[in-house]
XYZ file of C-alpha atoms in Angstrom:
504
model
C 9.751 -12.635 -28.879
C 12.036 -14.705 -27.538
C 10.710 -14.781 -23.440
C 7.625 -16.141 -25.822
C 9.412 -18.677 -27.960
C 10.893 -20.049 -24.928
C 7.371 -20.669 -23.282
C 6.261 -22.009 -26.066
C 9.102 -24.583 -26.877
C 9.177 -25.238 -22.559
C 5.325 -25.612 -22.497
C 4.491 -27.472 -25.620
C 1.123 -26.379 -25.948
C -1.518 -28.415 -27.989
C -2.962 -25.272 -29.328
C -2.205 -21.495 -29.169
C -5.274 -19.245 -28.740
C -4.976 -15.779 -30.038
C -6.802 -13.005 -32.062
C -5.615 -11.504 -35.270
C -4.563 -9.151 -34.161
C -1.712 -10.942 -32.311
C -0.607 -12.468 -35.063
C 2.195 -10.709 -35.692
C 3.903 -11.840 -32.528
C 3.217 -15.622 -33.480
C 6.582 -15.951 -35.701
C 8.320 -16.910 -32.082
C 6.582 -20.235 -32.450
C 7.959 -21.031 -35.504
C 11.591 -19.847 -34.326
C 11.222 -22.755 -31.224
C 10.351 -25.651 -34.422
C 6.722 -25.901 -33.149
C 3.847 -26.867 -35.033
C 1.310 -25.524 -33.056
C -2.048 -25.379 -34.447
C -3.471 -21.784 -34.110
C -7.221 -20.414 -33.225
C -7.936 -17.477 -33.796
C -10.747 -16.526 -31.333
C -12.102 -13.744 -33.331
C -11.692 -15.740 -37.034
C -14.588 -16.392 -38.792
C -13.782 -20.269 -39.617
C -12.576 -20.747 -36.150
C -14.943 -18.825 -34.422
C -18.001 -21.380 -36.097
C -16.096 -24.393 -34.854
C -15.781 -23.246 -31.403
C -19.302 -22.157 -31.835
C -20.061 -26.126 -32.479
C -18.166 -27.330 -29.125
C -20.650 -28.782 -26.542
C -21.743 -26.272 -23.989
C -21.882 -28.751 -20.862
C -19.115 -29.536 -18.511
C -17.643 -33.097 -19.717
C -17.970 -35.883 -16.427
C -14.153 -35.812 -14.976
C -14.933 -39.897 -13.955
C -15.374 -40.721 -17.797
C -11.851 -38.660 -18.742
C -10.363 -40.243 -15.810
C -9.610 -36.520 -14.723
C -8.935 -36.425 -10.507
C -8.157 -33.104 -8.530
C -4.357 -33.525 -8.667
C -3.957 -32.816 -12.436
C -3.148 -29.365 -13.916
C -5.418 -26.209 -13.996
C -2.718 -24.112 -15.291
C 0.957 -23.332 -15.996
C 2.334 -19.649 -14.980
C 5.616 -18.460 -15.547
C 7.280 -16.237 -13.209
C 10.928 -14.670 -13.415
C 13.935 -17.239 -13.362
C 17.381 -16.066 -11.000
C 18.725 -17.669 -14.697
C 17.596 -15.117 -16.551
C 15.083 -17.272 -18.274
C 11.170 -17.509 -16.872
C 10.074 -20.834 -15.071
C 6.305 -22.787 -15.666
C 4.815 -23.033 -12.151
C 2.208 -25.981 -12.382
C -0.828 -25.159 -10.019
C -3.097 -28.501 -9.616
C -6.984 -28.202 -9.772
C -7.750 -28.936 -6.252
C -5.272 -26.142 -4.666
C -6.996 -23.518 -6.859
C -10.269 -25.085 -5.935
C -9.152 -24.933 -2.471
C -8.601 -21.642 -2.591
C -11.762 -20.395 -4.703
C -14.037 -21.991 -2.076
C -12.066 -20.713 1.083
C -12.665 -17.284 -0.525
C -16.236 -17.943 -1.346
C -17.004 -18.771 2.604
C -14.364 -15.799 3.983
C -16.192 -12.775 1.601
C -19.663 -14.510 1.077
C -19.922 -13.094 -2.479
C -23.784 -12.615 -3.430
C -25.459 -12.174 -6.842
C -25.526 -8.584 -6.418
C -21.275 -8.150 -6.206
C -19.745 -6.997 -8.909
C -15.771 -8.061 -9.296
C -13.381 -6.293 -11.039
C -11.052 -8.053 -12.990
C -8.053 -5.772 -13.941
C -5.179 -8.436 -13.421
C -3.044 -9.728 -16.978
C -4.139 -13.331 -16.761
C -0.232 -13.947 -16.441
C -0.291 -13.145 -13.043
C -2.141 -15.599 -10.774
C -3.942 -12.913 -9.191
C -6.142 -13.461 -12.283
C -7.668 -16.508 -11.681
C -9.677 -15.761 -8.743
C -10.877 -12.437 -10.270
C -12.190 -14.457 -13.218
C -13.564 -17.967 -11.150
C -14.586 -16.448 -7.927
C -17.055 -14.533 -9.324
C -17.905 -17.591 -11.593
C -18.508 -19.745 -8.273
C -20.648 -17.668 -6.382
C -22.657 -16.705 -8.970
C -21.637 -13.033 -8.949
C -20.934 -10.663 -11.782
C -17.725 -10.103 -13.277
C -16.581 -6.616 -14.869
C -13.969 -6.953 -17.388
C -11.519 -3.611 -17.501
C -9.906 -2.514 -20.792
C -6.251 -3.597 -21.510
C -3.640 -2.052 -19.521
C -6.674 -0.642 -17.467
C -5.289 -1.329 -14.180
C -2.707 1.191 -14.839
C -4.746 4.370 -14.735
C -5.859 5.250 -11.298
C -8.758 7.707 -13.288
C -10.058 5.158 -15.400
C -10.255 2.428 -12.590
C -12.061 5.037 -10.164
C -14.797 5.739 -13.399
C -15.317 1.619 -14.059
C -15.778 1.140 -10.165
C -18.553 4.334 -9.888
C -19.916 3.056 -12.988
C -20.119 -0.369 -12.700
C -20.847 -0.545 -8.770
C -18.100 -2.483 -7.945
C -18.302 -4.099 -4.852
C -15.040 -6.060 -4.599
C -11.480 -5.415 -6.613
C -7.734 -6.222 -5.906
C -5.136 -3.864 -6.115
C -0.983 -4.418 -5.476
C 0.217 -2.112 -2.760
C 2.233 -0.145 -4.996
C -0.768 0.943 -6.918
C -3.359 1.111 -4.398
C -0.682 3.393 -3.133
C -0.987 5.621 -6.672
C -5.035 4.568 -6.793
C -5.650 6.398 -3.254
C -3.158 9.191 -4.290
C -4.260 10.457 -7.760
C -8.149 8.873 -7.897
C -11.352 10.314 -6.823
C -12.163 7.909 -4.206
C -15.518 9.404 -3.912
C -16.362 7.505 -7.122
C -16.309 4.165 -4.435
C -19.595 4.340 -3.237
C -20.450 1.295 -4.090
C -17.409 -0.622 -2.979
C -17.182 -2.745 -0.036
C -14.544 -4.850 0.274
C -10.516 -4.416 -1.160
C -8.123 -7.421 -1.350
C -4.320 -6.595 -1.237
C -1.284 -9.109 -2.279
C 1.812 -8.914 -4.204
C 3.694 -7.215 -1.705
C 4.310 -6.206 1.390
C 1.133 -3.509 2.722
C 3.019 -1.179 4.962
C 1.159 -0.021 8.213
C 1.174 3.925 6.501
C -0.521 2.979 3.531
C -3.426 0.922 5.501
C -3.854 4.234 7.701
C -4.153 6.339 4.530
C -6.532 3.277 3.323
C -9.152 3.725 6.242
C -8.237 7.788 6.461
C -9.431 7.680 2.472
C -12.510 5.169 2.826
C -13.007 4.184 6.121
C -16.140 1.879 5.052
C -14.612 -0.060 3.103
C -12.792 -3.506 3.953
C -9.154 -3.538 3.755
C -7.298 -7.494 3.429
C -3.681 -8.217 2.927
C -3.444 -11.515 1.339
C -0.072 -13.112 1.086
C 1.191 -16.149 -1.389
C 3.635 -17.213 -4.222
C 2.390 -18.614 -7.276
C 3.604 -22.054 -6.038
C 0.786 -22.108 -3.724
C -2.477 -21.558 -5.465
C -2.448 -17.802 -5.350
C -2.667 -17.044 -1.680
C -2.530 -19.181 1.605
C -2.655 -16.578 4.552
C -4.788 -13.839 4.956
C -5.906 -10.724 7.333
C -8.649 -8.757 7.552
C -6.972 -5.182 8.298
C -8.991 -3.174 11.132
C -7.671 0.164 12.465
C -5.139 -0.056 15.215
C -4.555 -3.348 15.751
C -1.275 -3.697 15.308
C 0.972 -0.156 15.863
C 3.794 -0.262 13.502
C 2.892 -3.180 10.600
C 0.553 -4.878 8.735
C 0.368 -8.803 9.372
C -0.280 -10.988 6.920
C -2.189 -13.060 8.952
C -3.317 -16.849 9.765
C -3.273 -19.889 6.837
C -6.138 -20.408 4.953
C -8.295 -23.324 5.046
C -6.372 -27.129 4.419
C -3.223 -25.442 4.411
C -0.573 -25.057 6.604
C 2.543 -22.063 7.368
C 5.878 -23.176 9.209
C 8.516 -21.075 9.846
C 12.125 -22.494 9.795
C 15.649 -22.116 10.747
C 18.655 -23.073 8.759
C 17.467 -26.469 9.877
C 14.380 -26.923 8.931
C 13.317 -26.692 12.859
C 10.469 -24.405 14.027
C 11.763 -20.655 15.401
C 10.301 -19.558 18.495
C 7.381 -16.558 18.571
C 9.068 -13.596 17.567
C 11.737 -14.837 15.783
C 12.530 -14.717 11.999
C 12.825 -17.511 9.755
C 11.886 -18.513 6.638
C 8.202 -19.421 5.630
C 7.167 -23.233 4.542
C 3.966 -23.913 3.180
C 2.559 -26.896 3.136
C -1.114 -28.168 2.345
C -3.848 -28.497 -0.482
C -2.555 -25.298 -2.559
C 1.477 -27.057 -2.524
C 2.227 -26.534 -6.619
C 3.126 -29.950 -8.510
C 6.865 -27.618 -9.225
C 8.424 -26.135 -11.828
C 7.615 -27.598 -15.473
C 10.780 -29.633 -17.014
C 12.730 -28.212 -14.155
C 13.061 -31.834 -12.096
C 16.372 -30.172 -10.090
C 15.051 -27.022 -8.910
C 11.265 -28.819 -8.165
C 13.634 -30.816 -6.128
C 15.340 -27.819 -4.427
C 12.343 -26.004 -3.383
C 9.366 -28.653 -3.166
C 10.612 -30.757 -0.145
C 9.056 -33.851 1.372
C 6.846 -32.250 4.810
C 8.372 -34.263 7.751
C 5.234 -32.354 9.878
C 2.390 -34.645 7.717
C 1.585 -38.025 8.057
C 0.985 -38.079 4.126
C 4.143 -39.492 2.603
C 3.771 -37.855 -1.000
C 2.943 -34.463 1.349
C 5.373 -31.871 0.517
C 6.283 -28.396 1.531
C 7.351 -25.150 -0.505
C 10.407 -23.220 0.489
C 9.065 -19.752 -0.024
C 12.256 -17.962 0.589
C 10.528 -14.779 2.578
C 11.310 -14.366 5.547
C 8.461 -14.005 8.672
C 7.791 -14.201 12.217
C 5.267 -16.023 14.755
C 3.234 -12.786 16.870
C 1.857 -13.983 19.816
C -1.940 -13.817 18.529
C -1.032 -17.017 16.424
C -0.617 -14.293 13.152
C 2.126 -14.163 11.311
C 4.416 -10.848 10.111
C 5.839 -10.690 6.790
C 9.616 -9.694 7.631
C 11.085 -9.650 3.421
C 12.571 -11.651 0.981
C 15.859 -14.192 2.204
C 17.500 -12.221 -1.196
C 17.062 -8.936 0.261
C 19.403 -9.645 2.872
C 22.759 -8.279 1.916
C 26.169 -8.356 3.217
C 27.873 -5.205 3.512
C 31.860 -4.957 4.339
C 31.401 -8.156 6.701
C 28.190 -7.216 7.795
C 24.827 -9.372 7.414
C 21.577 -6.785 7.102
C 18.797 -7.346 6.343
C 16.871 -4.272 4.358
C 13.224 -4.779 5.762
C 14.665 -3.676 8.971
C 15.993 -0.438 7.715
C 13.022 0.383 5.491
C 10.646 -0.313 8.616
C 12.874 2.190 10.744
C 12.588 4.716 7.856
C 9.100 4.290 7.193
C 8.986 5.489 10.765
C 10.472 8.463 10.588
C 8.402 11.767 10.692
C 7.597 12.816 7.539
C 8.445 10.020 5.682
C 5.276 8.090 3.481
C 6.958 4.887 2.258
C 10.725 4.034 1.923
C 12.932 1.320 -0.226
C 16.318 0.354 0.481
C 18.985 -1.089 -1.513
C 22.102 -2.073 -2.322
C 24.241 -0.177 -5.301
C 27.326 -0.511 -6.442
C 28.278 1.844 -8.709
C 31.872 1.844 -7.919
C 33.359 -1.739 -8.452
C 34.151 -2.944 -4.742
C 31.933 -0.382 -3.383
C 28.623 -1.752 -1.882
C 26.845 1.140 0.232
C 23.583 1.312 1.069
C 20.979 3.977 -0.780
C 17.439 4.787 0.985
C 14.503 6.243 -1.296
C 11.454 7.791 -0.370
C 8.575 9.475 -0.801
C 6.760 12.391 1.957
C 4.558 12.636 3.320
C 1.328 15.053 2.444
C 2.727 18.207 3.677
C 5.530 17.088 5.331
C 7.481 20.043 6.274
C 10.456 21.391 4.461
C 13.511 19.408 5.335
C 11.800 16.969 7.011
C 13.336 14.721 4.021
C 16.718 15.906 3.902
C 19.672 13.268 4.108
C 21.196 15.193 7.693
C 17.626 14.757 9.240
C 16.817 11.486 8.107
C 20.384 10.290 9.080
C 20.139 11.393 12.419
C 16.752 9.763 12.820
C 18.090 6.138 12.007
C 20.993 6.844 13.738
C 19.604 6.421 17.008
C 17.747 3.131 16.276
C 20.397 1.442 14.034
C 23.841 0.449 14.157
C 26.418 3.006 12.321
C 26.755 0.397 9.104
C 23.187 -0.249 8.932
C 22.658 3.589 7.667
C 22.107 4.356 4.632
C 24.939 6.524 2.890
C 22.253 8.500 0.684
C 18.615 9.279 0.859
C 16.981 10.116 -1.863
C 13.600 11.409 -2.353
C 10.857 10.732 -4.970
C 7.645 12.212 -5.956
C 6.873 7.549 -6.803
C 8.567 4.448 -7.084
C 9.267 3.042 -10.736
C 6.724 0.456 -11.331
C 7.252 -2.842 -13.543
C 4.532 -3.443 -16.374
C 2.241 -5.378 -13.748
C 2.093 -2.992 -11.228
C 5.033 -3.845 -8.833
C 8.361 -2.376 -7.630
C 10.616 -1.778 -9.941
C 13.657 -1.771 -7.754
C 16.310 -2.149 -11.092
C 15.075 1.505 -12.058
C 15.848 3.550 -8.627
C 18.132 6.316 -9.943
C 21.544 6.829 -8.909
C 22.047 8.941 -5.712
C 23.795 12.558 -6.854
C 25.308 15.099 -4.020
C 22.084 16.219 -3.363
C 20.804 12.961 -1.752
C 24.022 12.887 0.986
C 24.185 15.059 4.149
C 25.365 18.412 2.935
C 27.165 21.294 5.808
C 27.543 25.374 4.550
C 30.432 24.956 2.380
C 33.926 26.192 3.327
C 36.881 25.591 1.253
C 39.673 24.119 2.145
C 42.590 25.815 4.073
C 46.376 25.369 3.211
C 48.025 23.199 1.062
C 47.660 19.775 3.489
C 43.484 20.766 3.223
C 43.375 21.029 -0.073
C 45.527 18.128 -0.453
C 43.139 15.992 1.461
C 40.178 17.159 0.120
C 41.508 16.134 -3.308
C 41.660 12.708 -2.113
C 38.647 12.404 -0.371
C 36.806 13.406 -3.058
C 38.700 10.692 -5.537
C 37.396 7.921 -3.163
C 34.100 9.453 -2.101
C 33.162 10.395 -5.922
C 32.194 14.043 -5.061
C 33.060 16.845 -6.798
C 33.988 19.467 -3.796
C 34.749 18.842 -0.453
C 34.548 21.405 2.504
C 36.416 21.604 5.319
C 33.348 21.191 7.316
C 32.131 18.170 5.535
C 31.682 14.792 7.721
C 34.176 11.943 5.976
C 30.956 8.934 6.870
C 28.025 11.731 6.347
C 28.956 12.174 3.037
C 29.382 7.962 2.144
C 32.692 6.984 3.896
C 32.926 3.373 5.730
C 35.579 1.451 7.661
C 37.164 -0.134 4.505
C 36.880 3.119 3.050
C 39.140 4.660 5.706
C 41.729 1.687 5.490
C 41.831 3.468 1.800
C 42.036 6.767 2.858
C 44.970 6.261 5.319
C 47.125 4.227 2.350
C 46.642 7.686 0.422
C 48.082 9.775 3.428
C 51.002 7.321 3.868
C 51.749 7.478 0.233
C 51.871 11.727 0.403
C 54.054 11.284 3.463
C 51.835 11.592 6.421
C 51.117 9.327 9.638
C 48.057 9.031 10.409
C 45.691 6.641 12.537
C 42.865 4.905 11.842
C 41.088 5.588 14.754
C 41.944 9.828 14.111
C 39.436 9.737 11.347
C 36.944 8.408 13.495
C 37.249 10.971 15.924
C 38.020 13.603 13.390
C 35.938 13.064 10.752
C 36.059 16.262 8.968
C 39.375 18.071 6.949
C 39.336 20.511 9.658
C 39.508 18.244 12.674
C 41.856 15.882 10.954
């Protein structure tokens, strides 16, 4: 109620179209002091007017209507806490629809499935493409694209020939569905988030006739502005997202604003026909991340600072690398969690893999991996000492996770994305674990007390490995204060070379 009485008040609409049913959630308007007349699509009163309304197009020359004003307002999540009106122009979503129409040459014989909540952008070319190109459109039920079963009966039924899923859930579609039911389907569009290289291999391993295309774009761009048509082995290790669509151009920028070489990350500018007008009655943060394009000639040309983060391959395509706010610092160090997640992806027996930051402890940032096997991955293949030693040999010693834990699927938000907020807590299981031993003597047992107090573990053996189980340089700073305080000497440097209560 009150995410919707904000976008009400912030939007001012001239009218609110809804169904009865819906009423009930309507009393948000009156909370923002609106007077907003209501329609109820469904309403027998209302219904008759609409009936009345003329059924032809009006001529845009007589309303003095141009392809720079406003097809549509979406609001995405705010870093305030409160959700911010994206306003897309007509001619970027225009842009857009057409470029699509000439990539996929929809006929009157597709069938599109439109699953997407029209509050997600995704929507709009589900509902207009089809609408353009004269092709049928195949409505699913509410909440539909949530159920992998249901989708795979609408698509055999309805001889769908074209539908759009997010990663996460073509992820869920091609593990749960009968993909059999697809014989009809010919082309699958993916955006949202990042495709990894394993899940376009299980893709073409699942349905190997079927087109696979990894679409990238914020909703400050007209829904999409790069794309790539994914063929088997053409890339070994990742999934690009491709070249820019048609009138619209990709930079990728340092710190600067100058161009990075091939190969190097920066941060992605877009530029072009699909550029949004900004953020509705949000003139300092339009400001912030609309900037005036010093590559155009145009002087009211402006470019979008994305904030994700990509590289230049020497094709002329372009590799999604992650967000600019998924790069964390850690005890000094800058890393960025892409990398890690791509190393762990890598790593036998692993399907897909998040990283993240947690502190649980006040002051104590570590880094927790999560993932998911492989289809018959063998046993152990996922266990924290395996998976450790893995990355250990392709990343630095702070760049590896201090627990791994494993999940049967990521937590997904309502729309069908990563829910990264709800990744459990690691417990003792998800740390490297040795035969237990207890410990010997009274300076052992002494020790282990405090290394469990400052690693948060229950028991401690005298075999366990101090930075195995979640210990860190500032950690050991710590840990040496404690031994001073019962009396002992003790070096940094000793820890590092004798890591366990035994050795030390």
């Amino acid at each position: 109620q009150e995410r919707l009485a904000y976008m009400l008040e912030d939007s001012a609409p001239v009218a609110l179209l809804t169904q009865t049913g819906m009423q009930e959630r309507l009393p948000a308007a009156a909370e923002a002091g609106l007077a907003i007349p209501v329609l109820l699509l469904d309403g027998e009163e209302d219904g008759a007017a609409m009936a009345r309304q003329a059924s032809h197009n009006p001529e845009p020359a007589q309303l003095g209507l141009t392809a720079r004003h406003l097809a549509y307002v979406i609001y995405t999540s705010g870093s305030t806490g409160m959700p911010k009106g994206v306003m897309n122009q007509h001619r970027g979503v225009v842009n857009r629809l057409l470029w699509a129409q000439n990539e996929y040459c929809l006929r009157s014989d597709d069938r599109v499935l439109q699953k997407t909540p029209f509050s997600f952008d995704v929507s709009v070319w589900e509902f207009f493409l089809p609408l353009l190109a004269g092709a049928q459109i195949v409505m699913a039920r509410p909440e539909g694209h949530k159920d992998p079963q249901y989708l795979a009966t609408v698509i055999d039924r309805a001889r769908i020939t074209m539908a759009h899923f997010v990663p996460s859930m073509l992820q869920i579609f091609l593990n749960q569905a009968d993909t059999e039911k697809c014989h009809a389907l010919r082309r699958v569009l993916c955006s949202g988030e990042a495709l990894s290289h394993s899940l376009q291999t299980q893709f073409h391993a699942y349905l190997p006739a079927i087109e696979l295309h990894n679409l990238y774009g914020p909703t400050e761009a007209a829904i999409d502005v790069t794309s790539w048509h994914c063929k088997h082995g053409r890339y070994a290790g990742i999934v690009p997202i491709g070249r820019p669509i048609a009138n619209t151009q990709l930079y990728i920028l340092d710190a600067h604003l100058q161009p990075v070489p091939v190969g190097v990350t920066g941060e992605i500018y877009i530029g072009g026909a699909g550029v949004a007008r900004g953020y509705l009655n949000r003139a300092e943060l339009t400001a912030e991340r609309f900037l005036p394009d010093p590559f155009s000639a145009q002087a009211e040309a402006r470019l979008y600072k994305s904030g994700d983060l990509g590289r230049w391959l020497a094709d002329g395509n372009i590799a999604y690398v992650g967000r600019n706010d998924f790069q964390v610092k850690i005890r000094g160090f800058r890393i960025e969690l892409g990398e890690i997640e791509a190393r762990l992806a890598a790593c036998e027996g692993v399907r897909a893999a998040i990283v993240i930051a947690r502190e649980d402890q006040p002051g104590d940032k570590r880094l927790v991996a999560y993932v998911i096997a492989q289809a018959g991955a063998e046993e152990g293949a996922l266990s924290a000492t395996n998976l450790r030693e893995q990355l250990s040999a392709s990343l630095a010693e702070y760049m590896v996770p201090s627990a791994f834990v494993t999940l049967d699927a990521f937590p997904l938000t309502a729309n069908g994305k990563l829910d990264r907020k709800a990744l459990p807590a690691p417990d003792k299981s998800a740390v490297v674990s040795r035969a237990y031993e207890a410990p010997q003597g009274a300076i052992e047992e002494a020790l282990a007390q405090i290394w469990q107090d400052l690693l948060g573990l229950a028991q401690i053996g005298r075999h366990d490995h101090f930075f195995e189980m979640g210990g860190h340089s500032l950690m050991v700073v710590t840990l040496i204060e404690r031994l001073r305080q019962q009396g002992w000497s003790v070096e940094v440097r000793s820890v590092f070379t004798a890591p366990t209560l035994a050795a030390l």
